Amino acid sequence: MENLREGIRNFGIDNICANLAIFWATRCAQASMRIYYEFHANDRELLENLSIPEVPVAISNFPNEIAHITKFASAGMYGNIKQFTYHNHGGHFAHEDNVEAVVDDLVAFIYKIA
């Protein structure tokens, strides 16, 4: 319940209601959830068939994320990690509740690979 309260504080009730209204009016809530269903329904098969990309990768870890990945585990999944950052706050919707950190990470990553 505390996570729900923190989410409401971080996003603001107006922003939450606006997002819900958009999902409802455009009838896209099911489509937005499909990726979660497909991953959890097929996670073993997906994990067994993963290939390690060689493209540059940046990883941002937020404390309230649904799933966390360690730097050690990341190395086995991504072959070319250029940046790995732990943040003090934010979560699954970090692009909304910790915008500054997301932008800073993106800019730093671009400079590293440019």
mmCIF file of N, CA and C in Angstrom:
data_model
loop_
_atom_site.group_PDB
_atom_site.id
_atom_site.type_symbol
_atom_site.label_atom_id
_atom_site.label_comp_id
_atom_site.label_asym_id
_atom_site.label_seq_id
_atom_site.Cartn_x
_atom_site.Cartn_y
_atom_site.Cartn_z
ATOM 1 N N MET A 1 0.817 -1.188 0.000
ATOM 2 C CA MET A 1 0.000 0.000 0.000
ATOM 3 C C MET A 1 0.866 1.259 0.000
ATOM 4 N N GLU A 2 2.025 1.175 0.645
ATOM 5 C CA GLU A 2 2.918 2.341 0.676
ATOM 6 C C GLU A 2 3.422 2.675 -0.726
ATOM 7 N N ASN A 3 3.680 1.645 -1.555
ATOM 8 C CA ASN A 3 4.102 1.903 -2.936
ATOM 9 C C ASN A 3 3.034 2.661 -3.709
ATOM 10 N N LEU A 4 1.766 2.318 -3.476
ATOM 11 C CA LEU A 4 0.667 3.026 -4.130
ATOM 12 C C LEU A 4 0.645 4.482 -3.698
ATOM 13 N N ARG A 5 0.779 4.722 -2.411
ATOM 14 C CA ARG A 5 0.798 6.104 -1.904
ATOM 15 C C ARG A 5 1.978 6.890 -2.482
ATOM 16 N N GLU A 6 3.148 6.241 -2.537
ATOM 17 C CA GLU A 6 4.329 6.903 -3.080
ATOM 18 C C GLU A 6 4.132 7.203 -4.567
ATOM 19 N N GLY A 7 3.521 6.270 -5.287
ATOM 20 C CA GLY A 7 3.245 6.486 -6.702
ATOM 21 C C GLY A 7 2.321 7.670 -6.924
ATOM 22 N N ILE A 8 1.297 7.781 -6.103
ATOM 23 C CA ILE A 8 0.373 8.914 -6.215
ATOM 24 C C ILE A 8 1.088 10.214 -5.899
ATOM 25 N N ARG A 9 1.956 10.200 -4.879
ATOM 26 C CA ARG A 9 2.727 11.411 -4.549
ATOM 27 C C ARG A 9 3.672 11.794 -5.690
ATOM 28 N N ASN A 10 4.327 10.805 -6.281
ATOM 29 C CA ASN A 10 5.302 11.077 -7.341
ATOM 30 C C ASN A 10 4.647 11.572 -8.626
ATOM 31 N N PHE A 11 3.569 10.920 -9.034
ATOM 32 C CA PHE A 11 2.941 11.256 -10.309
ATOM 33 C C PHE A 11 1.904 12.359 -10.197
ATOM 34 N N GLY A 12 1.240 12.429 -9.052
ATOM 35 C CA GLY A 12 0.141 13.370 -8.903
ATOM 36 C C GLY A 12 -1.149 12.740 -9.405
ATOM 37 N N ILE A 13 -2.215 12.956 -8.676
ATOM 38 C CA ILE A 13 -3.495 12.328 -9.012
ATOM 39 C C ILE A 13 -4.007 12.802 -10.369
ATOM 40 N N ASP A 14 -3.760 14.051 -10.740
ATOM 41 C CA ASP A 14 -4.208 14.547 -12.049
ATOM 42 C C ASP A 14 -3.515 13.809 -13.193
ATOM 43 N N ASN A 15 -2.215 13.590 -13.049
ATOM 44 C CA ASN A 15 -1.463 12.875 -14.077
ATOM 45 C C ASN A 15 -1.930 11.426 -14.183
ATOM 46 N N ILE A 16 -2.172 10.790 -13.068
ATOM 47 C CA ILE A 16 -2.659 9.406 -13.075
ATOM 48 C C ILE A 16 -4.010 9.329 -13.758
ATOM 49 N N CYS A 17 -4.915 10.237 -13.399
ATOM 50 C CA CYS A 17 -6.251 10.240 -14.010
ATOM 51 C C CYS A 17 -6.171 10.514 -15.509
ATOM 52 N N ALA A 18 -5.284 11.409 -15.917
ATOM 53 C CA ALA A 18 -5.121 11.702 -17.345
ATOM 54 C C ALA A 18 -4.638 10.465 -18.101
ATOM 55 N N ASN A 19 -3.653 9.747 -17.543
ATOM 56 C CA ASN A 19 -3.161 8.534 -18.190
ATOM 57 C C ASN A 19 -4.247 7.469 -18.273
ATOM 58 N N LEU A 20 -5.004 7.289 -17.206
ATOM 59 C CA LEU A 20 -6.098 6.312 -17.231
ATOM 60 C C LEU A 20 -7.148 6.696 -18.267
ATOM 61 N N ALA A 21 -7.463 7.975 -18.350
ATOM 62 C CA ALA A 21 -8.456 8.437 -19.328
ATOM 63 C C ALA A 21 -7.981 8.179 -20.752
ATOM 64 N N ILE A 22 -6.698 8.406 -21.005
ATOM 65 C CA ILE A 22 -6.147 8.156 -22.349
ATOM 66 C C ILE A 22 -6.250 6.668 -22.690
ATOM 67 N N PHE A 23 -5.862 5.796 -21.761
ATOM 68 C CA PHE A 23 -5.973 4.359 -22.008
ATOM 69 C C PHE A 23 -7.417 3.961 -22.264
ATOM 70 N N TRP A 24 -8.348 4.523 -21.470
ATOM 71 C CA TRP A 24 -9.762 4.182 -21.602
ATOM 72 C C TRP A 24 -10.321 4.699 -22.928
ATOM 73 N N ALA A 25 -10.092 5.959 -23.242
ATOM 74 C CA ALA A 25 -10.671 6.573 -24.436
ATOM 75 C C ALA A 25 -10.119 5.979 -25.726
ATOM 76 N N THR A 26 -8.854 5.634 -25.727
ATOM 77 C CA THR A 26 -8.237 5.092 -26.945
ATOM 78 C C THR A 26 -8.312 3.571 -27.011
ATOM 79 N N ARG A 27 -8.812 2.968 -25.950
ATOM 80 C CA ARG A 27 -8.961 1.507 -25.866
ATOM 81 C C ARG A 27 -7.632 0.785 -26.109
ATOM 82 N N CYS A 28 -6.563 1.321 -25.531
ATOM 83 C CA CYS A 28 -5.246 0.712 -25.769
ATOM 84 C C CYS A 28 -4.654 0.070 -24.514
ATOM 85 N N ALA A 29 -5.414 -0.022 -23.437
ATOM 86 C CA ALA A 29 -4.875 -0.618 -22.210
ATOM 87 C C ALA A 29 -4.450 -2.066 -22.445
ATOM 88 N N GLN A 30 -5.268 -2.825 -23.158
ATOM 89 C CA GLN A 30 -4.911 -4.224 -23.414
ATOM 90 C C GLN A 30 -3.635 -4.330 -24.227
ATOM 91 N N ALA A 31 -3.504 -3.506 -25.244
ATOM 92 C CA ALA A 31 -2.303 -3.545 -26.075
ATOM 93 C C ALA A 31 -1.065 -3.167 -25.264
ATOM 94 N N SER A 32 -1.210 -2.219 -24.348
ATOM 95 C CA SER A 32 -0.056 -1.802 -23.557
ATOM 96 C C SER A 32 0.369 -2.877 -22.563
ATOM 97 N N MET A 33 -0.526 -3.756 -22.178
ATOM 98 C CA MET A 33 -0.216 -4.821 -21.221
ATOM 99 C C MET A 33 0.233 -6.113 -21.901
ATOM 100 N N ARG A 34 0.055 -6.197 -23.202
ATOM 101 C CA ARG A 34 0.344 -7.433 -23.916
ATOM 102 C C ARG A 34 1.786 -7.888 -23.731
ATOM 103 N N ILE A 35 2.725 -6.967 -23.774
ATOM 104 C CA ILE A 35 4.137 -7.345 -23.645
ATOM 105 C C ILE A 35 4.420 -8.015 -22.302
ATOM 106 N N TYR A 36 3.747 -7.560 -21.241
ATOM 107 C CA TYR A 36 3.944 -8.173 -19.930
ATOM 108 C C TYR A 36 3.385 -9.591 -19.914
ATOM 109 N N TYR A 37 2.213 -9.766 -20.483
ATOM 110 C CA TYR A 37 1.605 -11.090 -20.539
ATOM 111 C C TYR A 37 2.486 -12.042 -21.345
ATOM 112 N N GLU A 38 2.910 -11.587 -22.525
ATOM 113 C CA GLU A 38 3.713 -12.453 -23.379
ATOM 114 C C GLU A 38 5.033 -12.829 -22.723
ATOM 115 N N PHE A 39 5.658 -11.887 -22.045
ATOM 116 C CA PHE A 39 6.916 -12.202 -21.385
ATOM 117 C C PHE A 39 6.714 -13.216 -20.276
ATOM 118 N N HIS A 40 5.717 -12.983 -19.419
ATOM 119 C CA HIS A 40 5.520 -13.886 -18.285
ATOM 120 C C HIS A 40 4.980 -15.242 -18.719
ATOM 121 N N ALA A 41 4.224 -15.283 -19.812
ATOM 122 C CA ALA A 41 3.701 -16.556 -20.299
ATOM 123 C C ALA A 41 4.801 -17.378 -20.967
ATOM 124 N N ASN A 42 5.803 -16.709 -21.506
ATOM 125 C CA ASN A 42 6.840 -17.404 -22.266
ATOM 126 C C ASN A 42 8.240 -17.125 -21.745
ATOM 127 N N ASP A 43 8.372 -16.713 -20.491
ATOM 128 C CA ASP A 43 9.669 -16.252 -20.012
ATOM 129 C C ASP A 43 10.772 -17.298 -20.104
ATOM 130 N N ARG A 44 10.480 -18.544 -19.854
ATOM 131 C CA ARG A 44 11.530 -19.569 -19.924
ATOM 132 C C ARG A 44 12.044 -19.706 -21.355
ATOM 133 N N GLU A 45 11.139 -19.762 -22.311
ATOM 134 C CA GLU A 45 11.539 -19.880 -23.717
ATOM 135 C C GLU A 45 12.317 -18.644 -24.165
ATOM 136 N N LEU A 46 11.845 -17.473 -23.760
ATOM 137 C CA LEU A 46 12.540 -16.245 -24.135
ATOM 138 C C LEU A 46 13.958 -16.218 -23.571
ATOM 139 N N LEU A 47 14.090 -16.599 -22.307
ATOM 140 C CA LEU A 47 15.405 -16.572 -21.672
ATOM 141 C C LEU A 47 16.362 -17.593 -22.286
ATOM 142 N N GLU A 48 15.840 -18.732 -22.712
ATOM 143 C CA GLU A 48 16.688 -19.751 -23.313
ATOM 144 C C GLU A 48 17.169 -19.356 -24.701
ATOM 145 N N ASN A 49 16.437 -18.484 -25.370
ATOM 146 C CA ASN A 49 16.765 -18.124 -26.753
ATOM 147 C C ASN A 49 17.310 -16.705 -26.901
ATOM 148 N N LEU A 50 17.769 -16.133 -25.813
ATOM 149 C CA LEU A 50 18.320 -14.786 -25.889
ATOM 150 C C LEU A 50 19.671 -14.790 -26.600
ATOM 151 N N SER A 51 19.867 -13.794 -27.412
ATOM 152 C CA SER A 51 21.187 -13.608 -28.001
ATOM 153 C C SER A 51 21.778 -12.329 -27.408
ATOM 154 N N ILE A 52 23.080 -12.286 -27.295
ATOM 155 C CA ILE A 52 23.733 -11.138 -26.682
ATOM 156 C C ILE A 52 24.011 -10.092 -27.759
ATOM 157 N N PRO A 53 23.377 -8.927 -27.638
ATOM 158 C CA PRO A 53 23.598 -7.895 -28.663
ATOM 159 C C PRO A 53 24.981 -7.261 -28.520
ATOM 160 N N GLU A 54 25.533 -6.875 -29.627
ATOM 161 C CA GLU A 54 26.839 -6.220 -29.622
ATOM 162 C C GLU A 54 26.723 -4.704 -29.739
ATOM 163 N N VAL A 55 25.505 -4.207 -29.840
ATOM 164 C CA VAL A 55 25.311 -2.760 -29.911
ATOM 165 C C VAL A 55 25.614 -2.154 -28.543
ATOM 166 N N PRO A 56 26.014 -0.894 -28.489
ATOM 167 C CA PRO A 56 26.260 -0.250 -27.193
ATOM 168 C C PRO A 56 24.983 -0.215 -26.351
ATOM 169 N N VAL A 57 25.132 -0.472 -25.052
ATOM 170 C CA VAL A 57 23.980 -0.557 -24.152
ATOM 171 C C VAL A 57 24.201 0.343 -22.945
ATOM 172 N N ALA A 58 23.128 1.020 -22.519
ATOM 173 C CA ALA A 58 23.128 1.778 -21.261
ATOM 174 C C ALA A 58 22.012 1.214 -20.397
ATOM 175 N N ILE A 59 22.298 0.997 -19.133
ATOM 176 C CA ILE A 59 21.305 0.450 -18.211
ATOM 177 C C ILE A 59 21.142 1.410 -17.043
ATOM 178 N N SER A 60 19.884 1.732 -16.740
ATOM 179 C CA SER A 60 19.553 2.578 -15.590
ATOM 180 C C SER A 60 18.714 1.758 -14.628
ATOM 181 N N ASN A 61 19.157 1.666 -13.397
ATOM 182 C CA ASN A 61 18.423 0.932 -12.363
ATOM 183 C C ASN A 61 17.749 1.919 -11.424
ATOM 184 N N PHE A 62 16.445 1.751 -11.240
ATOM 185 C CA PHE A 62 15.669 2.601 -10.340
ATOM 186 C C PHE A 62 15.136 1.746 -9.201
ATOM 187 N N PRO A 63 15.153 2.245 -7.964
ATOM 188 C CA PRO A 63 14.820 1.420 -6.801
ATOM 189 C C PRO A 63 13.391 0.875 -6.789
ATOM 190 N N ASN A 64 12.447 1.546 -7.418
ATOM 191 C CA ASN A 64 11.063 1.081 -7.396
ATOM 192 C C ASN A 64 10.666 0.389 -8.690
ATOM 193 N N GLU A 65 11.651 -0.111 -9.415
ATOM 194 C CA GLU A 65 11.382 -0.845 -10.646
ATOM 195 C C GLU A 65 10.771 -2.196 -10.304
ATOM 196 N N ILE A 66 10.032 -2.749 -11.232
ATOM 197 C CA ILE A 66 9.381 -4.042 -11.024
ATOM 198 C C ILE A 66 10.421 -5.149 -10.882
ATOM 199 N N ALA A 67 11.422 -5.124 -11.745
ATOM 200 C CA ALA A 67 12.493 -6.130 -11.703
ATOM 201 C C ALA A 67 13.834 -5.409 -11.710
ATOM 202 N N HIS A 68 14.766 -5.924 -10.970
ATOM 203 C CA HIS A 68 16.106 -5.326 -10.900
ATOM 204 C C HIS A 68 17.110 -6.255 -11.562
ATOM 205 N N ILE A 69 18.119 -5.660 -12.140
ATOM 206 C CA ILE A 69 19.195 -6.448 -12.728
ATOM 207 C C ILE A 69 20.515 -5.892 -12.199
ATOM 208 N N THR A 70 21.376 -6.769 -11.774
ATOM 209 C CA THR A 70 22.663 -6.327 -11.238
ATOM 210 C C THR A 70 23.651 -6.103 -12.385
ATOM 211 N N LYS A 71 24.695 -5.404 -12.070
ATOM 212 C CA LYS A 71 25.735 -5.161 -13.069
ATOM 213 C C LYS A 71 26.354 -6.496 -13.507
ATOM 214 N N PHE A 72 26.552 -7.383 -12.559
ATOM 215 C CA PHE A 72 27.127 -8.702 -12.855
ATOM 216 C C PHE A 72 26.222 -9.491 -13.801
ATOM 217 N N ALA A 73 24.916 -9.541 -13.504
ATOM 218 C CA ALA A 73 23.983 -10.279 -14.358
ATOM 219 C C ALA A 73 23.858 -9.627 -15.730
ATOM 220 N N SER A 74 23.943 -8.312 -15.775
ATOM 221 C CA SER A 74 23.841 -7.591 -17.047
ATOM 222 C C SER A 74 24.949 -7.987 -18.008
ATOM 223 N N ALA A 75 26.131 -8.211 -17.479
ATOM 224 C CA ALA A 75 27.271 -8.554 -18.327
ATOM 225 C C ALA A 75 27.022 -9.844 -19.107
ATOM 226 N N GLY A 76 26.254 -10.748 -18.534
ATOM 227 C CA GLY A 76 25.935 -11.990 -19.225
ATOM 228 C C GLY A 76 24.834 -11.845 -20.251
ATOM 229 N N MET A 77 24.081 -10.757 -20.159
ATOM 230 C CA MET A 77 22.959 -10.548 -21.082
ATOM 231 C C MET A 77 23.282 -9.566 -22.196
ATOM 232 N N TYR A 78 24.183 -8.648 -21.915
ATOM 233 C CA TYR A 78 24.530 -7.609 -22.888
ATOM 234 C C TYR A 78 26.035 -7.574 -23.036
ATOM 235 N N GLY A 79 26.503 -7.668 -24.249
ATOM 236 C CA GLY A 79 27.932 -7.781 -24.470
ATOM 237 C C GLY A 79 28.704 -6.475 -24.500
ATOM 238 N N ASN A 80 28.021 -5.356 -24.645
ATOM 239 C CA ASN A 80 28.728 -4.104 -24.855
ATOM 240 C C ASN A 80 28.145 -2.998 -23.970
ATOM 241 N N ILE A 81 28.182 -3.200 -22.663
ATOM 242 C CA ILE A 81 27.628 -2.213 -21.731
ATOM 243 C C ILE A 81 28.581 -1.029 -21.620
ATOM 244 N N LYS A 82 28.097 0.125 -21.999
ATOM 245 C CA LYS A 82 28.892 1.348 -21.933
ATOM 246 C C LYS A 82 28.592 2.157 -20.675
ATOM 247 N N GLN A 83 27.427 1.928 -20.102
ATOM 248 C CA GLN A 83 27.019 2.742 -18.944
ATOM 249 C C GLN A 83 26.037 1.946 -18.093
ATOM 250 N N PHE A 84 26.241 1.975 -16.790
ATOM 251 C CA PHE A 84 25.353 1.306 -15.842
ATOM 252 C C PHE A 84 25.171 2.253 -14.662
ATOM 253 N N THR A 85 23.937 2.671 -14.401
ATOM 254 C CA THR A 85 23.690 3.685 -13.380
ATOM 255 C C THR A 85 22.633 3.219 -12.381
ATOM 256 N N TYR A 86 22.920 3.403 -11.098
ATOM 257 C CA TYR A 86 21.932 3.199 -10.033
ATOM 258 C C TYR A 86 21.392 4.572 -9.639
ATOM 259 N N HIS A 87 20.084 4.666 -9.471
ATOM 260 C CA HIS A 87 19.467 5.943 -9.110
ATOM 261 C C HIS A 87 18.855 5.880 -7.714
ATOM 262 N N ASN A 88 18.661 7.043 -7.101
ATOM 263 C CA ASN A 88 18.121 7.127 -5.740
ATOM 264 C C ASN A 88 16.602 7.000 -5.677
ATOM 265 N N HIS A 89 15.917 7.445 -6.721
ATOM 266 C CA HIS A 89 14.463 7.301 -6.728
ATOM 267 C C HIS A 89 13.962 7.118 -8.144
ATOM 268 N N GLY A 90 12.734 6.660 -8.232
ATOM 269 C CA GLY A 90 12.128 6.379 -9.525
ATOM 270 C C GLY A 90 11.772 4.917 -9.612
ATOM 271 N N GLY A 91 11.089 4.575 -10.669
ATOM 272 C CA GLY A 91 10.669 3.192 -10.822
ATOM 273 C C GLY A 91 10.331 2.869 -12.258
ATOM 274 N N HIS A 92 9.313 2.069 -12.430
ATOM 275 C CA HIS A 92 8.928 1.571 -13.738
ATOM 276 C C HIS A 92 8.569 2.705 -14.701
ATOM 277 N N PHE A 93 8.096 3.806 -14.167
ATOM 278 C CA PHE A 93 7.753 4.964 -14.993
ATOM 279 C C PHE A 93 8.735 6.101 -14.717
ATOM 280 N N ALA A 94 10.008 5.784 -14.719
ATOM 281 C CA ALA A 94 11.045 6.764 -14.404
ATOM 282 C C ALA A 94 11.012 7.955 -15.352
ATOM 283 N N HIS A 95 10.570 7.734 -16.567
ATOM 284 C CA HIS A 95 10.483 8.845 -17.516
ATOM 285 C C HIS A 95 9.485 9.901 -17.061
ATOM 286 N N GLU A 96 8.644 9.547 -16.077
ATOM 287 C CA GLU A 96 7.697 10.515 -15.529
ATOM 288 C C GLU A 96 8.071 10.968 -14.120
ATOM 289 N N ASP A 97 8.591 10.056 -13.296
ATOM 290 C CA ASP A 97 8.847 10.450 -11.907
ATOM 291 C C ASP A 97 10.303 10.789 -11.606
ATOM 292 N N ASN A 98 11.195 10.611 -12.573
ATOM 293 C CA ASN A 98 12.592 11.011 -12.393
ATOM 294 C C ASN A 98 13.161 11.430 -13.755
ATOM 295 N N VAL A 99 12.494 12.381 -14.351
ATOM 296 C CA VAL A 99 12.820 12.828 -15.706
ATOM 297 C C VAL A 99 14.268 13.274 -15.821
ATOM 298 N N GLU A 100 14.728 14.027 -14.870
ATOM 299 C CA GLU A 100 16.091 14.565 -14.925
ATOM 300 C C GLU A 100 17.133 13.450 -15.011
ATOM 301 N N ALA A 101 16.964 12.405 -14.215
ATOM 302 C CA ALA A 101 17.923 11.290 -14.233
ATOM 303 C C ALA A 101 17.902 10.569 -15.573
ATOM 304 N N VAL A 102 16.714 10.370 -16.131
ATOM 305 C CA VAL A 102 16.604 9.688 -17.419
ATOM 306 C C VAL A 102 17.292 10.501 -18.514
ATOM 307 N N VAL A 103 17.034 11.801 -18.533
ATOM 308 C CA VAL A 103 17.653 12.670 -19.541
ATOM 309 C C VAL A 103 19.166 12.715 -19.354
ATOM 310 N N ASP A 104 19.630 12.849 -18.112
ATOM 311 C CA ASP A 104 21.072 12.868 -17.845
ATOM 312 C C ASP A 104 21.741 11.580 -18.321
ATOM 313 N N ASP A 105 21.094 10.431 -18.045
ATOM 314 C CA ASP A 105 21.643 9.150 -18.494
ATOM 315 C C ASP A 105 21.715 9.084 -20.016
ATOM 316 N N LEU A 106 20.655 9.509 -20.661
ATOM 317 C CA LEU A 106 20.609 9.455 -22.118
ATOM 318 C C LEU A 106 21.686 10.346 -22.741
ATOM 319 N N VAL A 107 21.823 11.549 -22.228
ATOM 320 C CA VAL A 107 22.838 12.469 -22.751
ATOM 321 C C VAL A 107 24.242 11.911 -22.518
ATOM 322 N N ALA A 108 24.499 11.404 -21.317
ATOM 323 C CA ALA A 108 25.823 10.834 -21.014
ATOM 324 C C ALA A 108 26.124 9.646 -21.926
ATOM 325 N N PHE A 109 25.130 8.826 -22.167
ATOM 326 C CA PHE A 109 25.302 7.661 -23.032
ATOM 327 C C PHE A 109 25.618 8.084 -24.465
ATOM 328 N N ILE A 110 24.900 9.059 -24.954
ATOM 329 C CA ILE A 110 25.145 9.545 -26.323
ATOM 330 C C ILE A 110 26.563 10.059 -26.461
ATOM 331 N N TYR A 111 27.036 10.818 -25.459
ATOM 332 C CA TYR A 111 28.424 11.309 -25.499
ATOM 333 C C TYR A 111 29.431 10.156 -25.484
ATOM 334 N N LYS A 112 29.109 9.086 -24.760
ATOM 335 C CA LYS A 112 30.033 7.955 -24.681
ATOM 336 C C LYS A 112 30.146 7.188 -25.996
ATOM 337 N N ILE A 113 29.068 7.136 -26.753
ATOM 338 C CA ILE A 113 29.105 6.330 -27.976
ATOM 339 C C ILE A 113 29.311 7.173 -29.238
ATOM 340 N N ALA A 114 29.267 8.499 -29.086
ATOM 341 C CA ALA A 114 29.427 9.374 -30.263
ATOM 342 C C ALA A 114 30.877 9.459 -30.692
#
